[in-house]
Each structure stands twice: as structure tokens, then as C-alpha cells.
Amino acid sequence: MKEIFAIFGDPVSHSRSPLMHNCVFKNLNYPATYTRIHLKDGTKLKETFLKLGLSGANITVPHKETAYNACDEIRGFAQKVGVVNTIVNEDGKLIGYNTDADGFMFAIEEFGPIKNILILGAGGTAKALAARFLQDNLKVDVINRSEGRLSYFKELGCSTFTWDSFEVKKYDLVVNTTSAGLKDEELPAPKNIIDSILSKTSFIADAIYGKLTPFLKLAKDKNITYKDGADMLLGQGVLANELFVNYQLKKEDIKYSMKESFKL
Ligand code: NDP
């Protein structure tokens, strides 16, 4: 019988995960299929997962922190950040992982050595990236629209700012982890702040993929080297797929097949 995997999110229609994982399963003859589930109420995650008899799942915006609480056991980097983007069903128990952070490190390799980073946003993705950057002894600043979520980052050792308290510095890399630009044409912060940041930054990355967000468009107009979230998506997807198939497929084969799906 075919195993079933899914991605949970709200919105979820934009997600390329079904295409990516199905390409791997089909090309590598792994008996599984991957679908998407539009989940509005994050507290229904576990119930829905078990009712559908899923073997595993990915979790996207805005449920990654709720997913952490829905799991029976958390392994690896997810323990540190309290954010889960991948769940595997082990004998009816939900085991939570985070593959976003390592996926992002893969994505920025080509920028060369990076020492100080500004993260825009303070949600689940920001938490994972901040903790991962600090693990590599990078200097991390975080700016968010609202104050509430910043305390986590302060405790971690980041300098934190709201739009009102921010004073621009020179950064090697600025990463947009807000969902501004995902389904709208908004910038992650007011334009004067974004302009001042872009005037002092070497590289720009956006976690959003598949579109030139208003933030990336500004970077492009200013001739700053930028990338969207496609490589991050690939990186986290390969690591998640390895967990789904319990390492029965070769990583290089997964990566090759998943990359093929980007051409579709
Ligand atoms: P969360 O819902 O956990 O966090 C969203 C963050 O965005 C919060 O800090 C929120 O601020 C901020 N925000 C939302 N709307 C706006 C706005 N209009 N202006 C300014 N700030 C805003 O989301 P996630 O961390 O799970 O995901 C964030 C983004 O990253 C999504 O677009 C997702 O698609 C993308 N992503 C891409 C991946 C990839 O593989 N490429 C992997 C993971 C995520 P506040 O606290 O004030 O509400």
C-alpha cells in the first residue's frame, strides 16, 4: 500500500512541496504520494494527521510553532528552537524535526563567508535561522513589526528591534522571513527602513520563493546580489524527504529528482 504524506498550511495553495516530493517518489519508485491540506485551525493538526493515516508531513506558515506542541517527541535541532517543519509517524507517534535551518545554510553557501546578519521577522522561520546562525558564531540582529515575539531572540543573544527602535548598521546578509510579499505586495517594514537597510547590505535573501517579492525587487533595482527561497526550499525538502523514506534513498538521488521538479 502507498504511504501518504502532506503539507499543512494556511495558505497552502502556493506550496511546491507536493510537486517536489512526488517527483522523488515517482522517479525513484518509492511507493508514496504527497498532497496538500489547507488547515486553518492549527490545533487540529494532530487529529487531522492521524485521521488521514499520514506517514509524515511538512508544516508551513503559520503552524510551525503549533506543530511543535502537537508532536509526541521532538528530535534534533527542533528541540532547540521549538519550531517543527517536518513530522514523521513512528508507530502512531508524531516525531517532530526542523529541516528549514540547515536548508537555508545550504542556500547561502554561494554568498561566501558571512559574519553579521539582520533577520526581518520573528516567526517560526526566524527562530530556526537565528539559532542556526548563532551556532556558527555569527552576529544576529532581528527586527520585527511587533514587540511580543522578540523576547525569544533577546534570550538567545540577538540584538532586537521594532520598527521604531531600529538604527541601521552594515550587514553582510539581510534575510526576509516575514510573510510580507507572500500573498500581497507589502514590504517587510516601512519603505524608509528598507531603503536604509539596502543601502548598507552586501547580500539579500528572501524565504519566499517562486516570485520576486517587493523586497527582492527593491534589491534588484539597487543591483544588490539577492536570491529567493528556492534553494532553501530545496535544501529543507531534501532533508525532509530523507526522514520520510527513513534514509532508504540516496541523498544525491533525492536532490537530483527534487531539482527536476523545479523545471515543471
Ligand atoms: P510565521 O507566521 O511564524 O511568522 C511570520 C512573521 O512575519 C512574523 O514575524 C510577523 O510579524 C511577520 N509579518 C507577517 N506579515 C507581515 C507584514 N505584512 N509586514 C511585516 N511583517 C509581517 O511564518 P513562518 O516563519 O512560518 O514563515 C515566514 C515566511 O517564510 C513565509 O512566507 C513562508 O512561506 C516562508 N518560508 C519559506 C521556506 C522555504 O523553504 N523557502 C521555509 C520556511 C518558510 P508579527 O510578529 O508582527 O505578526
CSV table of C-alpha atoms and ligand atoms in Angstrom, one decimal, residues 11 14 17 20 59-65 83 85 100 103-104 120-127 143-150 153 163 176-184 186-190 206-209 228-237, ligand 1:
chain,number,residue,atom,x,y,z
A,11,PRO,CA,-2.3,29.5,2.8
A,14,HIS,CA,1.3,28.2,-3.3
A,17,SER,CA,6.3,20.7,-1.7
A,20,MET,CA,8.9,18.2,-5.2
A,59,ILE,CA,4.2,22.2,8.1
A,60,THR,CA,4.2,25.7,6.7
A,61,VAL,CA,3.0,29.2,7.7
A,62,PRO,CA,1.5,29.8,10.3
A,63,HIS,CA,1.5,26.5,12.0
A,64,LYS,CA,5.2,25.6,12.7
A,65,GLU,CA,5.2,26.5,16.3
A,83,VAL,CA,9.7,25.1,15.7
A,85,ASN,CA,8.5,21.9,9.8
A,100,ASP,CA,14.5,24.7,7.5
A,103,GLY,CA,18.2,24.0,4.3
A,104,PHE,CA,18.9,27.7,4.5
A,120,LEU,CA,13.4,40.6,9.2
A,121,GLY,CA,10.6,39.0,11.1
A,122,ALA,CA,10.3,37.0,14.3
A,123,GLY,CA,8.1,34.0,13.4
A,124,GLY,CA,9.0,30.3,13.3
A,125,THR,CA,11.4,30.6,10.4
A,126,ALA,CA,13.2,33.5,12.0
A,127,LYS,CA,13.7,31.5,15.2
A,143,ILE,CA,13.7,43.4,13.5
A,144,ASN,CA,10.0,42.7,13.8
A,145,ARG,CA,6.7,44.6,13.3
A,146,SER,CA,5.6,43.9,16.8
A,147,GLU,CA,7.5,43.6,20.1
A,148,GLY,CA,5.9,40.4,21.5
A,149,ARG,CA,7.9,37.8,19.7
A,150,LEU,CA,11.3,39.5,20.2
A,153,PHE,CA,15.6,36.3,20.3
A,163,TRP,CA,10.4,49.4,13.5
A,176,ASN,CA,13.3,38.4,4.9
A,177,THR,CA,11.5,35.7,7.0
A,178,THR,CA,8.2,37.7,7.2
A,179,SER,CA,5.3,36.6,5.1
A,180,ALA,CA,5.0,40.1,3.7
A,181,GLY,CA,5.0,39.7,-0.1
A,182,LEU,CA,3.8,36.1,0.0
A,183,LYS,CA,0.2,36.8,-0.9
A,184,ASP,CA,0.3,40.6,-1.1
A,186,GLU,CA,3.8,44.5,1.0
A,187,LEU,CA,7.3,45.2,2.1
A,188,PRO,CA,8.5,43.6,5.4
A,189,ALA,CA,9.0,47.0,7.0
A,190,PRO,CA,8.2,50.6,6.1
A,206,ASP,CA,14.0,36.1,0.9
A,207,ALA,CA,12.4,32.9,2.4
A,208,ILE,CA,9.5,33.4,0.0
A,209,TYR,CA,10.0,31.5,-3.3
A,228,ASP,CA,14.7,34.0,-3.3
A,229,GLY,CA,13.7,31.0,-1.2
A,230,ALA,CA,14.0,28.3,-3.9
A,231,ASP,CA,17.4,26.9,-2.7
A,232,MET,CA,16.2,27.0,0.9
A,233,LEU,CA,13.1,25.1,-0.2
A,234,LEU,CA,15.2,22.5,-2.0
A,235,GLY,CA,17.6,22.2,1.0
A,236,GLN,CA,14.8,21.7,3.6
A,237,GLY,CA,12.9,19.4,1.1
B,1,NDP,P1,5.2,33.0,10.9
B,1,NDP,O1,3.7,33.1,10.7
B,1,NDP,O2,5.7,32.1,12.0
B,1,NDP,O3,5.8,34.4,11.1
B,1,NDP,C1,5.5,35.5,10.2
B,1,NDP,C2,6.4,36.7,10.6
B,1,NDP,O4,6.1,37.7,9.6
B,1,NDP,C3,6.0,37.4,11.9
B,1,NDP,O5,7.2,37.9,12.4
B,1,NDP,C4,5.1,38.5,11.5
B,1,NDP,O6,5.2,39.7,12.4
B,1,NDP,C5,5.7,38.9,10.2
B,1,NDP,N1,4.7,39.5,9.3
B,1,NDP,C6,3.6,39.0,8.7
B,1,NDP,N2,3.0,39.9,7.9
B,1,NDP,C7,3.8,41.0,7.9
B,1,NDP,C8,3.7,42.2,7.2
B,1,NDP,N3,2.7,42.5,6.4
B,1,NDP,N4,4.7,43.1,7.4
B,1,NDP,C9,5.7,42.9,8.3
B,1,NDP,N5,5.8,41.7,9.0
B,1,NDP,C10,4.9,40.8,8.8
B,1,NDP,O7,5.7,32.5,9.5
B,1,NDP,P2,6.9,31.5,9.1
B,1,NDP,O8,8.1,31.9,9.9
B,1,NDP,O9,6.5,30.1,9.2
B,1,NDP,O10,7.1,31.8,7.5
B,1,NDP,C11,7.5,33.0,7.1
B,1,NDP,C12,7.7,33.1,5.6
B,1,NDP,O11,8.8,32.2,5.2
B,1,NDP,C13,6.5,32.6,4.8
B,1,NDP,O12,6.4,33.4,3.7
B,1,NDP,C14,7.0,31.2,4.3
B,1,NDP,O13,6.3,30.8,3.1
B,1,NDP,C15,8.5,31.4,4.1
B,1,NDP,N6,9.2,30.1,4.3
B,1,NDP,C16,9.9,29.6,3.2
B,1,NDP,C17,10.7,28.5,3.3
B,1,NDP,C18,11.4,27.9,2.1
B,1,NDP,O14,11.8,26.8,2.1
B,1,NDP,N7,11.8,28.8,1.1
B,1,NDP,C19,10.8,27.7,4.5
B,1,NDP,C20,10.1,28.3,5.6
B,1,NDP,C21,9.3,29.5,5.5
B,1,NDP,P3,4.3,39.8,13.7
B,1,NDP,O15,5.1,39.1,14.8
B,1,NDP,O16,4.3,41.3,14.0
B,1,NDP,O17,2.9,39.2,13.4
